[in-house]
């Protein structure tokens, strides 16, 4: 009864437009009075503050700052140039460039919105000139940009790891192959569109010399994920220390090496990063309060009992996870969606024998799809702003991309080896 009440209150507050943080806090506090649970309101304050106090959360603003730093410089253009040399000769080649550049840039920024903005501002006009519809070009940028939160480093995975006490290194490893699968299926759609419409039939293969030259120009930026992941997997740094290394290296690449970013712009970048980080941390504090109530009322155990009454199969549980997260993705951004559901799903998943690392990848892939699904999809609005095409028009043009994304999601969900093979190799 309490679980249904919490879900109803949360959905109602979101639908009527109450800001997310307040919606979460109302959802956590209202049941205390309605069901006369007797918890002191001081506990709400203490849990809110305690939710943002752990030192490992320092990694979040650091990764956000590093991503902003790399995104503001000329890193995106260099990566696009390299992707053009690598994929531009193929049918649907400009679409391949968008997906390939998004995958590479995602390994640097860890942010889907930064990825979509950096790649879309260059590639949407180019695709339109080539003959692609602006709606499809915008949709491809919106969809491909979300690969940035699947391929490590990934801020949603970082949050999931901290909230669920799951190894961030394992999560980062587990996200590599699923991110590649999403990218390959999006590329398959681009190949089909390029051949079918004949707007981008392909051209002459680039020379090895030109490919190598473009790689060398982008190599310092592409080295960032190698530095971060190598340090974590090699046991040299923790995820928090890796975030600090990313900031220092990002500063070196954009300011010293490429010289695409002026020190005069630094105050604005710091303020923008601070605002983004503050929003994330306030949401974390609010969801910690809700998680405290959920735990005390043993709602994860109730959920597990309900699912067991419906079916004893992990297949059904994972199907429910996908359905719930895809529905939440219609109204929530990735971080609150993960923060709200991870405390419920992790204990239930373990009771079904589902590895928490595998679950984390499934949840991340789900919220990635939500990012380019209307009405709230953030990358969809970024692509709409750049292309000048309405969100609904873009969403209609994205039908084959949605099909590819759901196919990739089902593969990741029901073939655990896709996520877990690399993890097992390094354990």
CSV table of C-alpha atoms in Angstrom, one decimal:
chain,number,residue,atom,x,y,z
A,1,UNK,CA,0.0,0.0,0.0
A,2,UNK,CA,2.8,2.4,0.9
A,3,UNK,CA,4.7,1.6,-2.3
A,4,UNK,CA,1.6,2.3,-4.4
A,5,UNK,CA,1.0,5.6,-2.5
A,6,UNK,CA,4.7,6.7,-3.0
A,7,UNK,CA,4.5,5.9,-6.8
A,8,UNK,CA,1.1,7.8,-7.1
A,9,UNK,CA,2.4,10.9,-5.2
A,10,UNK,CA,5.6,11.1,-7.2
A,11,UNK,CA,3.9,10.8,-10.6
A,12,UNK,CA,1.2,13.3,-9.5
A,13,UNK,CA,3.8,15.9,-8.4
A,14,UNK,CA,5.8,15.4,-11.6
A,15,UNK,CA,2.8,15.7,-13.8
A,16,UNK,CA,1.5,19.0,-12.2
A,17,UNK,CA,5.0,20.5,-12.7
A,18,UNK,CA,6.5,20.6,-9.2
A,19,UNK,CA,10.3,20.9,-9.5
A,20,UNK,CA,12.0,17.5,-9.2
A,21,UNK,CA,13.8,18.0,-5.9
A,22,UNK,CA,10.6,19.1,-4.2
A,23,UNK,CA,8.6,16.3,-5.8
A,24,UNK,CA,11.0,13.8,-4.4
A,25,UNK,CA,10.9,15.3,-0.9
A,26,UNK,CA,7.1,15.6,-0.9
A,27,UNK,CA,7.0,11.9,-1.9
A,28,UNK,CA,9.3,11.0,1.0
A,29,UNK,CA,7.7,13.2,3.7
A,30,UNK,CA,3.9,12.8,2.9
A,31,UNK,CA,3.7,9.1,3.8
A,32,UNK,CA,5.2,9.8,7.2
A,33,UNK,CA,2.0,11.8,8.0
A,34,UNK,CA,-0.5,9.9,6.0
A,35,UNK,CA,0.4,6.5,7.4
A,36,UNK,CA,1.5,7.9,10.8
A,37,UNK,CA,4.9,6.2,10.6
A,38,UNK,CA,6.3,8.2,13.5
A,39,UNK,CA,9.7,9.2,12.0
A,40,UNK,CA,11.0,12.6,13.2
A,41,UNK,CA,11.4,15.2,10.5
A,42,UNK,CA,14.9,15.8,11.8
A,43,UNK,CA,15.8,12.5,10.2
A,44,UNK,CA,14.8,13.9,6.8
A,45,UNK,CA,17.3,16.8,7.2
A,46,UNK,CA,20.0,14.5,8.5
A,47,UNK,CA,19.6,12.0,5.6
A,48,UNK,CA,19.5,14.8,3.1
A,49,UNK,CA,22.8,16.2,4.3
A,50,UNK,CA,24.3,12.8,4.9
A,51,UNK,CA,23.4,11.8,1.3
A,52,UNK,CA,25.8,14.4,-0.2
A,53,UNK,CA,28.6,14.1,2.4
A,54,UNK,CA,30.6,11.0,1.2
A,55,UNK,CA,34.0,11.9,-0.1
A,56,UNK,CA,33.6,9.8,-3.2
A,57,UNK,CA,30.9,12.1,-4.5
A,58,UNK,CA,33.7,14.6,-5.3
A,59,UNK,CA,34.2,12.6,-8.5
A,60,UNK,CA,30.9,13.9,-9.8
A,61,UNK,CA,31.7,17.6,-10.1
A,62,UNK,CA,35.3,16.8,-11.2
A,63,UNK,CA,34.1,14.6,-14.1
A,64,UNK,CA,31.5,17.2,-15.0
A,65,UNK,CA,34.2,19.9,-15.1
A,66,UNK,CA,36.5,17.7,-17.1
A,67,UNK,CA,33.8,17.0,-19.7
A,68,UNK,CA,32.9,20.7,-19.9
A,69,UNK,CA,36.5,21.6,-20.4
A,70,UNK,CA,37.1,19.2,-23.2
A,71,UNK,CA,33.8,20.1,-24.8
A,72,UNK,CA,34.4,23.8,-24.9
A,73,UNK,CA,37.7,23.4,-26.8
A,74,UNK,CA,38.3,22.1,-30.3
A,75,UNK,CA,38.3,18.5,-29.2
A,76,UNK,CA,34.9,17.8,-30.9
A,77,UNK,CA,36.0,19.1,-34.3
A,78,UNK,CA,39.2,17.1,-34.2
A,79,UNK,CA,37.3,13.9,-33.4
A,80,UNK,CA,34.8,14.7,-36.2
A,81,UNK,CA,37.7,15.1,-38.6
A,82,UNK,CA,39.2,11.8,-37.6
A,83,UNK,CA,35.8,10.0,-37.9
A,84,UNK,CA,35.3,11.5,-41.4
A,85,UNK,CA,38.6,10.1,-42.5
A,86,UNK,CA,37.7,6.7,-41.0
A,87,UNK,CA,34.0,6.3,-42.1
A,88,UNK,CA,33.2,9.0,-44.6
A,89,UNK,CA,33.7,6.8,-47.7
A,90,UNK,CA,30.9,4.4,-46.7
A,91,UNK,CA,27.3,4.6,-47.8
A,92,UNK,CA,25.6,6.6,-45.1
A,93,UNK,CA,29.1,7.9,-44.3
A,94,UNK,CA,28.1,11.1,-42.6
A,95,UNK,CA,25.8,9.2,-40.4
A,96,UNK,CA,28.7,6.9,-39.5
A,97,UNK,CA,30.7,10.0,-38.7
A,98,UNK,CA,28.1,11.2,-36.3
A,99,UNK,CA,27.9,7.8,-34.5
A,100,UNK,CA,31.6,7.2,-34.5
A,101,UNK,CA,32.4,10.7,-33.3
A,102,UNK,CA,29.8,10.4,-30.6
A,103,UNK,CA,31.3,7.2,-29.4
A,104,UNK,CA,34.8,8.7,-29.3
A,105,UNK,CA,33.7,11.9,-27.7
A,106,UNK,CA,31.5,10.0,-25.2
A,107,UNK,CA,34.7,8.3,-23.9
A,108,UNK,CA,36.0,11.8,-23.1
A,109,UNK,CA,33.0,13.7,-21.7
A,110,UNK,CA,30.7,11.1,-20.1
A,111,UNK,CA,27.8,13.5,-20.8
A,112,UNK,CA,25.2,12.8,-23.5
A,113,UNK,CA,24.1,16.5,-23.7
A,114,UNK,CA,27.7,17.7,-24.2
A,115,UNK,CA,28.2,15.0,-26.8
A,116,UNK,CA,25.1,15.9,-28.7
A,117,UNK,CA,25.8,19.6,-28.6
A,118,UNK,CA,29.5,19.3,-29.7
A,119,UNK,CA,28.8,16.8,-32.5
A,120,UNK,CA,25.4,18.2,-33.6
A,121,UNK,CA,26.5,21.8,-34.1
A,122,UNK,CA,28.9,20.7,-36.8
A,123,UNK,CA,27.3,17.6,-38.3
A,124,UNK,CA,23.6,18.5,-38.6
A,125,UNK,CA,24.2,21.3,-41.1
A,126,UNK,CA,26.7,19.1,-43.0
A,127,UNK,CA,24.1,16.2,-43.2
A,128,UNK,CA,21.4,18.6,-44.4
A,129,UNK,CA,23.7,19.9,-47.2
A,130,UNK,CA,24.4,16.2,-48.2
A,131,UNK,CA,20.6,15.6,-48.6
A,132,UNK,CA,19.6,14.1,-45.3
A,133,UNK,CA,16.4,15.4,-43.8
A,134,UNK,CA,17.1,17.8,-40.9
A,135,UNK,CA,14.7,15.7,-38.8
A,136,UNK,CA,16.7,12.5,-39.3
A,137,UNK,CA,20.0,14.3,-38.8
A,138,UNK,CA,18.8,15.8,-35.5
A,139,UNK,CA,17.4,12.4,-34.4
A,140,UNK,CA,20.7,10.7,-35.2
A,141,UNK,CA,22.6,13.2,-33.1
A,142,UNK,CA,20.2,12.9,-30.3
A,143,UNK,CA,20.4,9.1,-30.3
A,144,UNK,CA,24.1,8.7,-30.8
A,145,UNK,CA,24.9,11.3,-28.2
A,146,UNK,CA,23.4,9.0,-25.5
A,147,UNK,CA,26.2,6.5,-26.1
A,148,UNK,CA,28.3,8.8,-24.1
A,149,UNK,CA,26.7,7.6,-20.9
A,150,UNK,CA,27.1,4.0,-21.8
A,151,UNK,CA,30.7,4.0,-22.8
A,152,UNK,CA,33.0,4.8,-19.9
A,153,UNK,CA,33.6,7.1,-18.1
A,154,UNK,CA,29.9,7.4,-17.4
A,155,UNK,CA,28.4,9.7,-14.7
A,156,UNK,CA,25.1,7.6,-14.4
A,157,UNK,CA,27.3,4.5,-13.8
A,158,UNK,CA,29.3,6.4,-11.3
A,159,UNK,CA,26.1,7.4,-9.4
A,160,UNK,CA,24.8,3.8,-9.6
A,161,UNK,CA,28.1,2.4,-8.3
A,162,UNK,CA,28.1,4.8,-5.3
A,163,UNK,CA,24.4,4.3,-4.5
A,164,UNK,CA,24.5,0.5,-4.8
A,165,UNK,CA,28.0,-0.1,-3.4
A,166,UNK,CA,29.0,-1.6,-6.7
A,167,UNK,CA,32.5,-1.5,-8.2
A,168,UNK,CA,32.7,1.5,-10.5
A,169,UNK,CA,35.7,-0.1,-12.3
A,170,UNK,CA,33.6,-3.2,-13.1
A,171,UNK,CA,30.7,-1.0,-14.3
A,172,UNK,CA,33.0,1.0,-16.6
A,173,UNK,CA,34.4,-2.3,-18.0
A,174,UNK,CA,30.9,-3.7,-18.5
A,175,UNK,CA,29.7,-0.7,-20.4
A,176,UNK,CA,32.3,-0.9,-23.2
A,177,UNK,CA,30.7,-3.6,-25.4
A,178,UNK,CA,27.1,-2.5,-24.9
A,179,UNK,CA,28.1,1.0,-26.0
A,180,UNK,CA,29.7,-0.5,-29.1
A,181,UNK,CA,26.6,-2.5,-29.9
A,182,UNK,CA,24.4,0.6,-29.7
A,183,UNK,CA,26.8,2.3,-32.0
A,184,UNK,CA,27.0,-0.5,-34.5
A,185,UNK,CA,23.2,-0.8,-34.7
A,186,UNK,CA,22.9,3.0,-35.2
A,187,UNK,CA,25.5,2.7,-38.0
A,188,UNK,CA,23.5,0.0,-39.6
A,189,UNK,CA,20.5,2.3,-39.7
A,190,UNK,CA,22.7,5.0,-41.3
A,191,UNK,CA,23.9,2.5,-44.0
A,192,UNK,CA,20.3,1.6,-44.8
A,193,UNK,CA,19.2,5.3,-45.0
A,194,UNK,CA,22.2,6.3,-47.1
A,195,UNK,CA,21.5,3.4,-49.6
A,196,UNK,CA,17.7,3.8,-49.6
A,197,UNK,CA,17.6,7.5,-50.2
A,198,UNK,CA,20.8,7.7,-52.2
A,199,UNK,CA,21.6,11.0,-50.5
A,200,UNK,CA,24.9,9.6,-49.2
A,201,UNK,CA,26.1,6.8,-51.4
A,202,UNK,CA,29.6,6.9,-50.2
A,203,UNK,CA,32.8,7.9,-51.9
A,204,UNK,CA,36.5,7.2,-52.3
A,205,UNK,CA,38.3,5.6,-49.4
A,206,UNK,CA,40.7,8.0,-47.7
A,207,UNK,CA,44.5,7.4,-47.8
A,208,UNK,CA,46.3,5.7,-44.9
A,209,UNK,CA,48.4,8.9,-44.7
A,210,UNK,CA,45.4,11.2,-44.3
A,211,UNK,CA,43.8,8.8,-41.7
A,212,UNK,CA,47.0,8.7,-39.7
A,213,UNK,CA,47.4,12.5,-39.8
A,214,UNK,CA,43.8,13.0,-38.5
A,215,UNK,CA,44.4,10.4,-35.8
A,216,UNK,CA,47.6,12.1,-34.6
A,217,UNK,CA,45.7,15.4,-34.3
A,218,UNK,CA,43.0,13.9,-32.2
A,219,UNK,CA,45.2,11.4,-30.3
A,220,UNK,CA,45.8,13.7,-27.2
A,221,UNK,CA,42.1,14.0,-26.6
A,222,UNK,CA,41.4,10.3,-27.3
A,223,UNK,CA,44.1,9.4,-24.7
A,224,UNK,CA,41.9,10.7,-21.9
A,225,UNK,CA,39.7,7.6,-21.5
A,226,UNK,CA,42.8,5.4,-21.8
A,227,UNK,CA,44.4,7.5,-19.0
A,228,UNK,CA,41.2,7.3,-16.8
A,229,UNK,CA,40.3,3.7,-17.3
A,230,UNK,CA,43.9,2.5,-17.3
A,231,UNK,CA,44.5,4.2,-14.0
A,232,UNK,CA,41.4,2.7,-12.4
A,233,UNK,CA,41.8,-0.8,-13.7
A,234,UNK,CA,45.5,-0.8,-13.0
A,235,UNK,CA,44.8,0.0,-9.4
A,236,UNK,CA,46.8,3.2,-9.6
A,237,UNK,CA,43.9,5.6,-8.8
A,238,UNK,CA,40.4,5.4,-7.4
A,239,UNK,CA,37.5,6.7,-9.5
A,240,UNK,CA,37.6,10.0,-7.5
A,241,UNK,CA,41.3,10.4,-8.1
A,242,UNK,CA,40.8,9.5,-11.8
A,243,UNK,CA,38.3,12.4,-12.0
A,244,UNK,CA,41.0,14.8,-10.7
A,245,UNK,CA,43.5,13.4,-13.2
A,246,UNK,CA,40.9,14.0,-15.9
A,247,UNK,CA,40.6,17.7,-14.9
A,248,UNK,CA,44.3,18.2,-15.0
A,249,UNK,CA,44.8,16.4,-18.3
A,250,UNK,CA,41.8,18.1,-19.8
A,251,UNK,CA,43.3,21.5,-18.9
A,252,UNK,CA,46.6,20.5,-20.4
A,253,UNK,CA,45.1,19.3,-23.7
A,254,UNK,CA,42.7,22.2,-24.3
A,255,UNK,CA,44.7,25.1,-22.9
A,256,UNK,CA,48.3,24.2,-23.3
A,257,UNK,CA,48.4,21.7,-26.2
A,258,UNK,CA,45.5,22.6,-28.5
A,259,UNK,CA,45.2,26.3,-27.2
A,260,UNK,CA,41.5,26.2,-28.2
A,261,UNK,CA,40.4,27.5,-24.8
A,262,UNK,CA,41.3,30.8,-23.2
A,263,UNK,CA,42.0,31.2,-19.5
A,264,UNK,CA,39.6,34.2,-19.6
A,265,UNK,CA,36.7,31.8,-20.3
A,266,UNK,CA,37.6,29.7,-17.2
A,267,UNK,CA,35.3,31.6,-14.7
A,268,UNK,CA,32.2,31.0,-16.8
A,269,UNK,CA,33.1,27.3,-17.3
A,270,UNK,CA,33.6,26.9,-13.5
A,271,UNK,CA,30.3,28.6,-12.8
A,272,UNK,CA,28.4,26.4,-15.4
A,273,UNK,CA,30.0,23.3,-14.0
A,274,UNK,CA,29.2,24.3,-10.5
A,275,UNK,CA,25.5,24.9,-11.4
A,276,UNK,CA,25.3,21.5,-13.0
A,277,UNK,CA,27.0,19.8,-10.1
A,278,UNK,CA,24.8,21.5,-7.6
A,279,UNK,CA,21.7,20.3,-9.3
A,280,UNK,CA,23.0,16.8,-9.3
A,281,UNK,CA,24.0,16.9,-5.6
A,282,UNK,CA,20.7,18.4,-4.5
A,283,UNK,CA,18.8,15.6,-6.3
A,284,UNK,CA,21.1,13.0,-4.7
A,285,UNK,CA,20.3,14.5,-1.3
A,286,UNK,CA,16.5,14.3,-1.9
A,287,UNK,CA,16.7,10.8,-3.3
A,288,UNK,CA,18.7,9.7,-0.2
A,289,UNK,CA,15.8,10.8,1.9
A,290,UNK,CA,13.4,8.8,-0.2
A,291,UNK,CA,15.8,5.8,-0.1
A,292,UNK,CA,15.9,6.0,3.7
A,293,UNK,CA,12.1,5.8,3.9
A,294,UNK,CA,12.0,3.0,1.3
A,295,UNK,CA,14.6,1.0,3.3
A,296,UNK,CA,13.0,1.4,6.7
A,297,UNK,CA,9.6,0.4,5.3
A,298,UNK,CA,11.2,-2.7,3.7
A,299,UNK,CA,9.8,-1.8,0.3
A,300,UNK,CA,12.5,-3.6,-1.7
A,301,UNK,CA,11.5,-6.9,0.1
A,302,UNK,CA,7.8,-6.1,-0.8
A,303,UNK,CA,8.8,-5.6,-4.4
A,304,UNK,CA,10.7,-8.8,-4.5
A,305,UNK,CA,7.7,-10.7,-3.0
A,306,UNK,CA,5.4,-9.1,-5.6
A,307,UNK,CA,7.6,-10.1,-8.5
A,308,UNK,CA,8.0,-13.6,-7.1
A,309,UNK,CA,4.2,-13.8,-7.0
A,310,UNK,CA,4.0,-12.9,-10.6
A,311,UNK,CA,6.9,-15.1,-11.8
A,312,UNK,CA,10.0,-16.7,-10.3
A,313,UNK,CA,11.9,-16.1,-13.6
A,314,UNK,CA,14.7,-13.5,-13.8
A,315,UNK,CA,13.5,-13.0,-17.4
A,316,UNK,CA,10.3,-11.5,-16.1
A,317,UNK,CA,12.1,-9.4,-13.5
A,318,UNK,CA,14.4,-7.9,-16.1
A,319,UNK,CA,11.5,-7.3,-18.4
A,320,UNK,CA,9.8,-5.3,-15.6
A,321,UNK,CA,13.0,-3.4,-15.0
A,322,UNK,CA,13.1,-2.3,-18.6
A,323,UNK,CA,9.4,-1.4,-18.7
A,324,UNK,CA,9.6,0.7,-15.5
A,325,UNK,CA,12.8,2.5,-16.6
A,326,UNK,CA,11.6,3.2,-20.1
A,327,UNK,CA,8.4,4.7,-18.6
A,328,UNK,CA,10.4,6.8,-16.1
A,329,UNK,CA,12.6,7.9,-19.0
A,330,UNK,CA,9.5,9.7,-20.4
A,331,UNK,CA,9.5,12.1,-17.4
A,332,UNK,CA,12.9,11.9,-15.7
A,333,UNK,CA,16.5,12.5,-16.5
A,334,UNK,CA,19.0,9.6,-16.1
A,335,UNK,CA,20.4,10.5,-12.7
A,336,UNK,CA,17.1,10.8,-10.7
A,337,UNK,CA,15.8,7.7,-12.5
A,338,UNK,CA,18.7,5.7,-11.3
A,339,UNK,CA,18.8,7.2,-7.8
A,340,UNK,CA,15.1,6.5,-7.3
A,341,UNK,CA,15.1,2.9,-8.6
A,342,UNK,CA,18.5,1.4,-7.8
A,343,UNK,CA,17.7,0.9,-4.1
A,344,UNK,CA,14.6,-1.0,-5.1
A,345,UNK,CA,16.0,-3.0,-7.9
A,346,UNK,CA,19.4,-4.1,-6.6
A,347,UNK,CA,18.2,-6.3,-3.7
A,348,UNK,CA,15.5,-7.8,-5.9
A,349,UNK,CA,18.0,-8.5,-8.7
A,350,UNK,CA,20.4,-10.2,-6.3
A,351,UNK,CA,17.5,-12.4,-5.1
A,352,UNK,CA,17.0,-13.5,-8.7
A,353,UNK,CA,20.8,-14.1,-9.2
A,354,UNK,CA,21.3,-11.1,-11.4
A,355,UNK,CA,24.7,-9.6,-11.0
A,356,UNK,CA,24.5,-5.9,-9.8
A,357,UNK,CA,27.0,-4.9,-12.4
A,358,UNK,CA,24.9,-6.4,-15.2
A,359,UNK,CA,21.8,-4.6,-13.7
A,360,UNK,CA,23.7,-1.3,-13.6
A,361,UNK,CA,24.5,-1.6,-17.4
A,362,UNK,CA,20.9,-2.5,-18.1
A,363,UNK,CA,19.6,0.5,-16.1
A,364,UNK,CA,22.1,2.9,-17.8
A,365,UNK,CA,21.1,1.7,-21.3
A,366,UNK,CA,17.4,2.2,-20.4
A,367,UNK,CA,18.0,5.8,-19.2
A,368,UNK,CA,20.1,6.4,-22.3
A,369,UNK,CA,17.1,5.6,-24.4
A,370,UNK,CA,14.9,7.9,-22.3
A,371,UNK,CA,17.3,10.8,-23.1
A,372,UNK,CA,16.1,10.8,-26.8
A,373,UNK,CA,12.4,9.9,-26.1
A,374,UNK,CA,9.8,12.7,-25.9
A,375,UNK,CA,8.4,14.5,-24.0
A,376,UNK,CA,11.4,15.2,-21.7
A,377,UNK,CA,14.4,13.7,-23.7
A,378,UNK,CA,17.3,16.2,-23.1
A,379,UNK,CA,19.3,15.3,-26.2
A,380,UNK,CA,16.2,15.5,-28.3
A,381,UNK,CA,15.8,19.2,-27.3
A,382,UNK,CA,19.5,19.9,-28.0
A,383,UNK,CA,19.1,18.4,-31.5
A,384,UNK,CA,15.8,20.3,-32.0
A,385,UNK,CA,17.5,23.6,-31.0
A,386,UNK,CA,20.4,23.0,-33.4
A,387,UNK,CA,18.4,21.8,-36.4
A,388,UNK,CA,15.4,24.1,-36.0
A,389,UNK,CA,13.1,21.2,-36.4
A,390,UNK,CA,10.3,20.4,-33.9
A,391,UNK,CA,10.8,17.6,-31.3
A,392,UNK,CA,7.8,15.6,-32.6
A,393,UNK,CA,9.0,15.8,-36.2
A,394,UNK,CA,12.5,14.5,-35.1
A,395,UNK,CA,10.9,11.7,-33.0
A,396,UNK,CA,8.9,10.5,-36.1
A,397,UNK,CA,12.0,10.5,-38.2
A,398,UNK,CA,13.8,8.4,-35.5
A,399,UNK,CA,11.6,5.3,-35.8
A,400,UNK,CA,14.4,3.1,-37.2
A,401,UNK,CA,16.8,4.4,-34.5
A,402,UNK,CA,14.3,3.6,-31.8
A,403,UNK,CA,14.0,0.1,-33.2
A,404,UNK,CA,17.8,-0.3,-33.2
A,405,UNK,CA,18.0,1.0,-29.6
A,406,UNK,CA,15.4,-1.4,-28.3
A,407,UNK,CA,17.1,-4.3,-30.1
A,408,UNK,CA,20.4,-3.3,-28.5
A,409,UNK,CA,18.7,-3.0,-25.1
A,410,UNK,CA,17.2,-6.5,-25.3
A,411,UNK,CA,20.6,-8.0,-26.3
A,412,UNK,CA,22.3,-6.3,-23.4
A,413,UNK,CA,19.5,-7.4,-21.0
A,414,UNK,CA,19.2,-11.1,-22.0
A,415,UNK,CA,22.8,-11.9,-23.0
A,416,UNK,CA,24.7,-11.1,-19.8
A,417,UNK,CA,28.0,-12.1,-21.5
A,418,UNK,CA,27.9,-8.9,-23.6
A,419,UNK,CA,28.4,-6.9,-20.4
A,420,UNK,CA,30.1,-9.4,-18.1
A,421,UNK,CA,32.8,-11.0,-20.3
A,422,UNK,CA,35.3,-8.1,-19.9
A,423,UNK,CA,34.5,-7.8,-16.2
A,424,UNK,CA,35.3,-11.5,-15.7
A,425,UNK,CA,38.5,-11.2,-17.6
A,426,UNK,CA,39.8,-8.5,-15.3
A,427,UNK,CA,38.4,-9.8,-12.0
